[in-house]
Amino acid sequence: MAGQRSRPRGQLEQAVLETLRAAADRGIVDGCTARQVLDAFPEPRPALTTVLTVLDRLGRKGQVERQEHDDAPLTFRAVHSREQQTASLMSSALAAASDREAALLQFTGSLASDDLDVLRRALDARVQS
């Protein structure tokens, strides 16, 4: 039905970003065309104009970079890796906490032992540098 959302707000942006990141993971460094992004979606697919609008919005948010080519279609690529995006979200969440120490303690208390080991190694490496 026209005008009815088939995905929650923000989910389409995340799906587009994931498509661009997956392409980069496969070694596609020049990015994807809007058509390639659309073709990566399962049915029911959004309209091509919707994908273009999402790519434009992500570009204005600094999450997607447009690459114009002289004799090839416009391509798009994600500016940040999944890991960079995750770190940014974690930093934003910490910045929003009224009690940073309590938030960090809650966070580390919820980590699995393997994750705690990674965190310890990262902290040790940072102290040594």
PDB file of N, CA and C in Angstrom, residues 6-82:
ATOM      1  N   SER A   6       7.137  -0.357   5.483  1.00  0.00           N
ATOM      2  CA  SER A   6       7.274  -1.784   5.709  1.00  0.00           C
ATOM      3  C   SER A   6       8.398  -2.071   6.694  1.00  0.00           C
ATOM      4  N   ARG A   7       9.190  -1.032   7.035  1.00  0.00           N
ATOM      5  CA  ARG A   7      10.279  -1.158   7.996  1.00  0.00           C
ATOM      6  C   ARG A   7      10.194  -0.006   8.987  1.00  0.00           C
ATOM      7  N   PRO A   8      10.582  -0.244  10.242  1.00  0.00           N
ATOM      8  CA  PRO A   8      10.609   0.856  11.211  1.00  0.00           C
ATOM      9  C   PRO A   8      11.604   1.938  10.785  1.00  0.00           C
ATOM     10  N   ARG A   9      11.327   3.163  11.198  1.00  0.00           N
ATOM     11  CA  ARG A   9      12.198   4.299  10.890  1.00  0.00           C
ATOM     12  C   ARG A   9      13.617   3.983  11.364  1.00  0.00           C
ATOM     13  N   GLY A  10      14.593   4.277  10.535  1.00  0.00           N
ATOM     14  CA  GLY A  10      15.989   4.038  10.886  1.00  0.00           C
ATOM     15  C   GLY A  10      16.496   2.676  10.440  1.00  0.00           C
ATOM     16  N   GLN A  11      15.611   1.709  10.314  1.00  0.00           N
ATOM     17  CA  GLN A  11      16.019   0.370   9.907  1.00  0.00           C
ATOM     18  C   GLN A  11      16.506   0.375   8.458  1.00  0.00           C
ATOM     19  N   LEU A  12      15.877   1.157   7.609  1.00  0.00           N
ATOM     20  CA  LEU A  12      16.294   1.236   6.213  1.00  0.00           C
ATOM     21  C   LEU A  12      17.680   1.862   6.105  1.00  0.00           C
ATOM     22  N   GLU A  13      17.938   2.903   6.891  1.00  0.00           N
ATOM     23  CA  GLU A  13      19.273   3.511   6.890  1.00  0.00           C
ATOM     24  C   GLU A  13      20.323   2.491   7.307  1.00  0.00           C
ATOM     25  N   GLN A  14      20.028   1.729   8.350  1.00  0.00           N
ATOM     26  CA  GLN A  14      20.980   0.719   8.814  1.00  0.00           C
ATOM     27  C   GLN A  14      21.191  -0.363   7.762  1.00  0.00           C
ATOM     28  N   ALA A  15      20.146  -0.758   7.083  1.00  0.00           N
ATOM     29  CA  ALA A  15      20.263  -1.776   6.039  1.00  0.00           C
ATOM     30  C   ALA A  15      21.105  -1.270   4.870  1.00  0.00           C
ATOM     31  N   VAL A  16      20.939  -0.006   4.508  1.00  0.00           N
ATOM     32  CA  VAL A  16      21.743   0.584   3.432  1.00  0.00           C
ATOM     33  C   VAL A  16      23.202   0.640   3.854  1.00  0.00           C
ATOM     34  N   LEU A  17      23.465   1.095   5.078  1.00  0.00           N
ATOM     35  CA  LEU A  17      24.849   1.139   5.576  1.00  0.00           C
ATOM     36  C   LEU A  17      25.456  -0.252   5.601  1.00  0.00           C
ATOM     37  N   GLU A  18      24.701  -1.228   6.038  1.00  0.00           N
ATOM     38  CA  GLU A  18      25.210  -2.597   6.097  1.00  0.00           C
ATOM     39  C   GLU A  18      25.546  -3.120   4.702  1.00  0.00           C
ATOM     40  N   THR A  19      24.728  -2.780   3.732  1.00  0.00           N
ATOM     41  CA  THR A  19      24.989  -3.182   2.348  1.00  0.00           C
ATOM     42  C   THR A  19      26.297  -2.573   1.858  1.00  0.00           C
ATOM     43  N   LEU A  20      26.506  -1.294   2.148  1.00  0.00           N
ATOM     44  CA  LEU A  20      27.739  -0.627   1.720  1.00  0.00           C
ATOM     45  C   LEU A  20      28.954  -1.199   2.440  1.00  0.00           C
ATOM     46  N   ARG A  21      28.817  -1.504   3.720  1.00  0.00           N
ATOM     47  CA  ARG A  21      29.936  -2.081   4.481  1.00  0.00           C
ATOM     48  C   ARG A  21      30.246  -3.494   4.009  1.00  0.00           C
ATOM     49  N   ALA A  22      29.225  -4.266   3.688  1.00  0.00           N
ATOM     50  CA  ALA A  22      29.439  -5.624   3.180  1.00  0.00           C
ATOM     51  C   ALA A  22      30.173  -5.576   1.846  1.00  0.00           C
ATOM     52  N   ALA A  23      29.854  -4.605   1.018  1.00  0.00           N
ATOM     53  CA  ALA A  23      30.562  -4.456  -0.259  1.00  0.00           C
ATOM     54  C   ALA A  23      32.037  -4.130  -0.008  1.00  0.00           C
ATOM     55  N   ALA A  24      32.300  -3.259   0.941  1.00  0.00           N
ATOM     56  CA  ALA A  24      33.684  -2.924   1.281  1.00  0.00           C
ATOM     57  C   ALA A  24      34.415  -4.153   1.817  1.00  0.00           C
ATOM     58  N   ASP A  25      33.725  -4.967   2.608  1.00  0.00           N
ATOM     59  CA  ASP A  25      34.314  -6.211   3.128  1.00  0.00           C
ATOM     60  C   ASP A  25      34.693  -7.160   1.993  1.00  0.00           C
ATOM     61  N   ARG A  26      33.946  -7.107   0.904  1.00  0.00           N
ATOM     62  CA  ARG A  26      34.237  -7.957  -0.256  1.00  0.00           C
ATOM     63  C   ARG A  26      35.289  -7.333  -1.167  1.00  0.00           C
ATOM     64  N   GLY A  27      35.843  -6.197  -0.755  1.00  0.00           N
ATOM     65  CA  GLY A  27      36.904  -5.562  -1.530  1.00  0.00           C
ATOM     66  C   GLY A  27      36.430  -4.561  -2.562  1.00  0.00           C
ATOM     67  N   ILE A  28      35.173  -4.196  -2.512  1.00  0.00           N
ATOM     68  CA  ILE A  28      34.643  -3.197  -3.450  1.00  0.00           C
ATOM     69  C   ILE A  28      34.918  -1.824  -2.851  1.00  0.00           C
ATOM     70  N   VAL A  29      36.044  -1.240  -3.227  1.00  0.00           N
ATOM     71  CA  VAL A  29      36.485   0.013  -2.606  1.00  0.00           C
ATOM     72  C   VAL A  29      35.880   1.242  -3.267  1.00  0.00           C
ATOM     73  N   ASP A  30      35.378   1.104  -4.482  1.00  0.00           N
ATOM     74  CA  ASP A  30      34.799   2.249  -5.187  1.00  0.00           C
ATOM     75  C   ASP A  30      33.357   2.513  -4.797  1.00  0.00           C
ATOM     76  N   GLY A  31      32.795   1.693  -3.917  1.00  0.00           N
ATOM     77  CA  GLY A  31      31.421   1.890  -3.496  1.00  0.00           C
ATOM     78  C   GLY A  31      30.432   1.180  -4.396  1.00  0.00           C
ATOM     79  N   CYS A  32      29.169   1.443  -4.145  1.00  0.00           N
ATOM     80  CA  CYS A  32      28.068   0.808  -4.875  1.00  0.00           C
ATOM     81  C   CYS A  32      27.172   1.872  -5.479  1.00  0.00           C
ATOM     82  N   THR A  33      26.556   1.522  -6.574  1.00  0.00           N
ATOM     83  CA  THR A  33      25.526   2.393  -7.131  1.00  0.00           C
ATOM     84  C   THR A  33      24.253   2.200  -6.310  1.00  0.00           C
ATOM     85  N   ALA A  34      23.334   3.125  -6.457  1.00  0.00           N
ATOM     86  CA  ALA A  34      22.049   2.996  -5.764  1.00  0.00           C
ATOM     87  C   ALA A  34      21.330   1.725  -6.218  1.00  0.00           C
ATOM     88  N   ARG A  35      21.450   1.382  -7.475  1.00  0.00           N
ATOM     89  CA  ARG A  35      20.826   0.162  -8.002  1.00  0.00           C
ATOM     90  C   ARG A  35      21.428  -1.074  -7.335  1.00  0.00           C
ATOM     91  N   GLN A  36      22.754  -1.094  -7.151  1.00  0.00           N
ATOM     92  CA  GLN A  36      23.393  -2.236  -6.480  1.00  0.00           C
ATOM     93  C   GLN A  36      22.925  -2.350  -5.030  1.00  0.00           C
ATOM     94  N   VAL A  37      22.769  -1.211  -4.371  1.00  0.00           N
ATOM     95  CA  VAL A  37      22.252  -1.229  -2.996  1.00  0.00           C
ATOM     96  C   VAL A  37      20.843  -1.806  -3.005  1.00  0.00           C
ATOM     97  N   LEU A  38      20.010  -1.329  -3.901  1.00  0.00           N
ATOM     98  CA  LEU A  38      18.633  -1.816  -4.005  1.00  0.00           C
ATOM     99  C   LEU A  38      18.596  -3.314  -4.271  1.00  0.00           C
ATOM    100  N   ASP A  39      19.439  -3.790  -5.178  1.00  0.00           N
ATOM    101  CA  ASP A  39      19.442  -5.212  -5.541  1.00  0.00           C
ATOM    102  C   ASP A  39      19.848  -6.114  -4.381  1.00  0.00           C
ATOM    103  N   ALA A  40      20.523  -5.562  -3.380  1.00  0.00           N
ATOM    104  CA  ALA A  40      20.940  -6.354  -2.217  1.00  0.00           C
ATOM    105  C   ALA A  40      19.787  -6.588  -1.238  1.00  0.00           C
ATOM    106  N   PHE A  41      18.690  -5.862  -1.397  1.00  0.00           N
ATOM    107  CA  PHE A  41      17.549  -5.989  -0.489  1.00  0.00           C
ATOM    108  C   PHE A  41      16.688  -7.181  -0.858  1.00  0.00           C
ATOM    109  N   PRO A  42      16.177  -7.871   0.167  1.00  0.00           N
ATOM    110  CA  PRO A  42      15.199  -8.930  -0.111  1.00  0.00           C
ATOM    111  C   PRO A  42      13.849  -8.299  -0.438  1.00  0.00           C
ATOM    112  N   GLU A  43      12.971  -9.087  -0.984  1.00  0.00           N
ATOM    113  CA  GLU A  43      11.609  -8.621  -1.253  1.00  0.00           C
ATOM    114  C   GLU A  43      10.858  -8.472   0.063  1.00  0.00           C
ATOM    115  N   PRO A  44      10.000  -7.535   0.227  1.00  0.00           N
ATOM    116  CA  PRO A  44       9.688  -6.465  -0.716  1.00  0.00           C
ATOM    117  C   PRO A  44      10.758  -5.374  -0.653  1.00  0.00           C
ATOM    118  N   ARG A  45      11.234  -5.006  -1.809  1.00  0.00           N
ATOM    119  CA  ARG A  45      12.273  -3.993  -1.899  1.00  0.00           C
ATOM    120  C   ARG A  45      11.651  -2.599  -1.885  1.00  0.00           C
ATOM    121  N   PRO A  46      12.407  -1.642  -1.316  1.00  0.00           N
ATOM    122  CA  PRO A  46      11.933  -0.253  -1.410  1.00  0.00           C
ATOM    123  C   PRO A  46      12.106   0.234  -2.848  1.00  0.00           C
ATOM    124  N   ALA A  47      11.531   1.354  -3.151  1.00  0.00           N
ATOM    125  CA  ALA A  47      11.700   1.951  -4.474  1.00  0.00           C
ATOM    126  C   ALA A  47      13.115   2.506  -4.606  1.00  0.00           C
ATOM    127  N   LEU A  48      13.608   2.571  -5.824  1.00  0.00           N
ATOM    128  CA  LEU A  48      14.940   3.131  -6.067  1.00  0.00           C
ATOM    129  C   LEU A  48      15.015   4.569  -5.560  1.00  0.00           C
ATOM    130  N   THR A  49      13.950   5.327  -5.736  1.00  0.00           N
ATOM    131  CA  THR A  49      13.951   6.715  -5.248  1.00  0.00           C
ATOM    132  C   THR A  49      14.078   6.768  -3.727  1.00  0.00           C
ATOM    133  N   THR A  50      13.509   5.776  -3.049  1.00  0.00           N
ATOM    134  CA  THR A  50      13.628   5.708  -1.590  1.00  0.00           C
ATOM    135  C   THR A  50      15.076   5.447  -1.194  1.00  0.00           C
ATOM    136  N   VAL A  51      15.736   4.525  -1.886  1.00  0.00           N
ATOM    137  CA  VAL A  51      17.144   4.228  -1.615  1.00  0.00           C
ATOM    138  C   VAL A  51      17.988   5.479  -1.859  1.00  0.00           C
ATOM    139  N   LEU A  52      17.717   6.187  -2.935  1.00  0.00           N
ATOM    140  CA  LEU A  52      18.454   7.417  -3.235  1.00  0.00           C
ATOM    141  C   LEU A  52      18.243   8.464  -2.147  1.00  0.00           C
ATOM    142  N   THR A  53      17.022   8.578  -1.644  1.00  0.00           N
ATOM    143  CA  THR A  53      16.729   9.524  -0.569  1.00  0.00           C
ATOM    144  C   THR A  53      17.500   9.144   0.693  1.00  0.00           C
ATOM    145  N   VAL A  54      17.512   7.858   1.024  1.00  0.00           N
ATOM    146  CA  VAL A  54      18.240   7.392   2.200  1.00  0.00           C
ATOM    147  C   VAL A  54      19.738   7.663   2.034  1.00  0.00           C
ATOM    148  N   LEU A  55      20.279   7.378   0.874  1.00  0.00           N
ATOM    149  CA  LEU A  55      21.700   7.648   0.615  1.00  0.00           C
ATOM    150  C   LEU A  55      22.007   9.142   0.761  1.00  0.00           C
ATOM    151  N   ASP A  56      21.100   9.985   0.284  1.00  0.00           N
ATOM    152  CA  ASP A  56      21.286  11.432   0.422  1.00  0.00           C
ATOM    153  C   ASP A  56      21.267  11.847   1.893  1.00  0.00           C
ATOM    154  N   ARG A  57      20.313  11.323   2.646  1.00  0.00           N
ATOM    155  CA  ARG A  57      20.233  11.646   4.080  1.00  0.00           C
ATOM    156  C   ARG A  57      21.470  11.173   4.825  1.00  0.00           C
ATOM    157  N   LEU A  58      21.926   9.962   4.515  1.00  0.00           N
ATOM    158  CA  LEU A  58      23.132   9.443   5.154  1.00  0.00           C
ATOM    159  C   LEU A  58      24.350  10.282   4.780  1.00  0.00           C
ATOM    160  N   GLY A  59      24.346  10.803   3.570  1.00  0.00           N
ATOM    161  CA  GLY A  59      25.430  11.698   3.152  1.00  0.00           C
ATOM    162  C   GLY A  59      25.423  12.991   3.951  1.00  0.00           C
ATOM    163  N   ARG A  60      24.231  13.551   4.169  1.00  0.00           N
ATOM    164  CA  ARG A  60      24.130  14.783   4.960  1.00  0.00           C
ATOM    165  C   ARG A  60      24.513  14.547   6.416  1.00  0.00           C
ATOM    166  N   LYS A  61      24.339  13.321   6.898  1.00  0.00           N
ATOM    167  CA  LYS A  61      24.736  12.976   8.270  1.00  0.00           C
ATOM    168  C   LYS A  61      26.220  12.628   8.376  1.00  0.00           C
ATOM    169  N   GLY A  62      26.919  12.600   7.244  1.00  0.00           N
ATOM    170  CA  GLY A  62      28.343  12.280   7.256  1.00  0.00           C
ATOM    171  C   GLY A  62      28.646  10.797   7.357  1.00  0.00           C
ATOM    172  N   GLN A  63      27.657   9.952   7.072  1.00  0.00           N
ATOM    173  CA  GLN A  63      27.858   8.518   7.177  1.00  0.00           C
ATOM    174  C   GLN A  63      28.130   7.842   5.841  1.00  0.00           C
ATOM    175  N   VAL A  64      27.792   8.532   4.762  1.00  0.00           N
ATOM    176  CA  VAL A  64      27.996   7.998   3.419  1.00  0.00           C
ATOM    177  C   VAL A  64      28.677   9.067   2.578  1.00  0.00           C
ATOM    178  N   GLU A  65      29.595   8.608   1.735  1.00  0.00           N
ATOM    179  CA  GLU A  65      30.311   9.506   0.835  1.00  0.00           C
ATOM    180  C   GLU A  65      29.875   9.201  -0.599  1.00  0.00           C
ATOM    181  N   ARG A  66      29.548  10.263  -1.328  1.00  0.00           N
ATOM    182  CA  ARG A  66      29.204  10.142  -2.751  1.00  0.00           C
ATOM    183  C   ARG A  66      30.485  10.235  -3.557  1.00  0.00           C
ATOM    184  N   GLN A  67      30.598   9.396  -4.566  1.00  0.00           N
ATOM    185  CA  GLN A  67      31.757   9.450  -5.439  1.00  0.00           C
ATOM    186  C   GLN A  67      31.273   9.606  -6.873  1.00  0.00           C
ATOM    187  N   GLU A  68      31.585  10.766  -7.453  1.00  0.00           N
ATOM    188  CA  GLU A  68      31.176  11.020  -8.830  1.00  0.00           C
ATOM    189  C   GLU A  68      32.290  10.584  -9.761  1.00  0.00           C
ATOM    190  N   HIS A  69      31.889   9.983 -10.874  1.00  0.00           N
ATOM    191  CA  HIS A  69      32.835   9.469 -11.858  1.00  0.00           C
ATOM    192  C   HIS A  69      32.504  10.092 -13.208  1.00  0.00           C
ATOM    193  N   ASP A  70      33.534  10.375 -13.999  1.00  0.00           N
ATOM    194  CA  ASP A  70      33.328  11.004 -15.300  1.00  0.00           C
ATOM    195  C   ASP A  70      32.442  10.175 -16.229  1.00  0.00           C
ATOM    196  N   ASP A  71      32.762   8.900 -16.341  1.00  0.00           N
ATOM    197  CA  ASP A  71      32.045   8.072 -17.310  1.00  0.00           C
ATOM    198  C   ASP A  71      31.389   6.847 -16.676  1.00  0.00           C
ATOM    199  N   ALA A  72      31.073   6.955 -15.403  1.00  0.00           N
ATOM    200  CA  ALA A  72      30.431   5.840 -14.699  1.00  0.00           C
ATOM    201  C   ALA A  72      29.350   6.393 -13.770  1.00  0.00           C
ATOM    202  N   PRO A  73      28.439   5.531 -13.347  1.00  0.00           N
ATOM    203  CA  PRO A  73      27.375   5.992 -12.451  1.00  0.00           C
ATOM    204  C   PRO A  73      27.927   6.461 -11.102  1.00  0.00           C
ATOM    205  N   LEU A  74      27.169   7.293 -10.461  1.00  0.00           N
ATOM    206  CA  LEU A  74      27.468   7.770  -9.118  1.00  0.00           C
ATOM    207  C   LEU A  74      27.516   6.579  -8.171  1.00  0.00           C
ATOM    208  N   THR A  75      28.520   6.543  -7.300  1.00  0.00           N
ATOM    209  CA  THR A  75      28.614   5.458  -6.327  1.00  0.00           C
ATOM    210  C   THR A  75      28.648   6.035  -4.915  1.00  0.00           C
ATOM    211  N   PHE A  76      28.380   5.168  -3.954  1.00  0.00           N
ATOM    212  CA  PHE A  76      28.309   5.549  -2.549  1.00  0.00           C
ATOM    213  C   PHE A  76      29.107   4.541  -1.737  1.00  0.00           C
ATOM    214  N   ARG A  77      29.728   5.033  -0.661  1.00  0.00           N
ATOM    215  CA  ARG A  77      30.428   4.124   0.251  1.00  0.00           C
ATOM    216  C   ARG A  77      30.239   4.621   1.671  1.00  0.00           C
ATOM    217  N   ALA A  78      30.253   3.689   2.606  1.00  0.00           N
ATOM    218  CA  ALA A  78      30.142   4.035   4.021  1.00  0.00           C
ATOM    219  C   ALA A  78      31.448   4.702   4.451  1.00  0.00           C
ATOM    220  N   VAL A  79      31.334   5.789   5.196  1.00  0.00           N
ATOM    221  CA  VAL A  79      32.506   6.530   5.657  1.00  0.00           C
ATOM    222  C   VAL A  79      33.198   5.787   6.795  1.00  0.00           C
ATOM    223  N   HIS A  80      32.400   5.165   7.671  1.00  0.00           N
ATOM    224  CA  HIS A  80      32.944   4.508   8.859  1.00  0.00           C
ATOM    225  C   HIS A  80      32.708   3.008   8.806  1.00  0.00           C
ATOM    226  N   SER A  81      33.660   2.257   9.326  1.00  0.00           N
ATOM    227  CA  SER A  81      33.497   0.807   9.437  1.00  0.00           C
ATOM    228  C   SER A  81      32.483   0.496  10.537  1.00  0.00           C
ATOM    229  N   ARG A  82      32.055  -0.743  10.606  1.00  0.00           N
ATOM    230  CA  ARG A  82      31.154  -1.173  11.676  1.00  0.00           C
ATOM    231  C   ARG A  82      31.782  -0.891  13.035  1.00  0.00           C
TER     232      ARG A  82
END
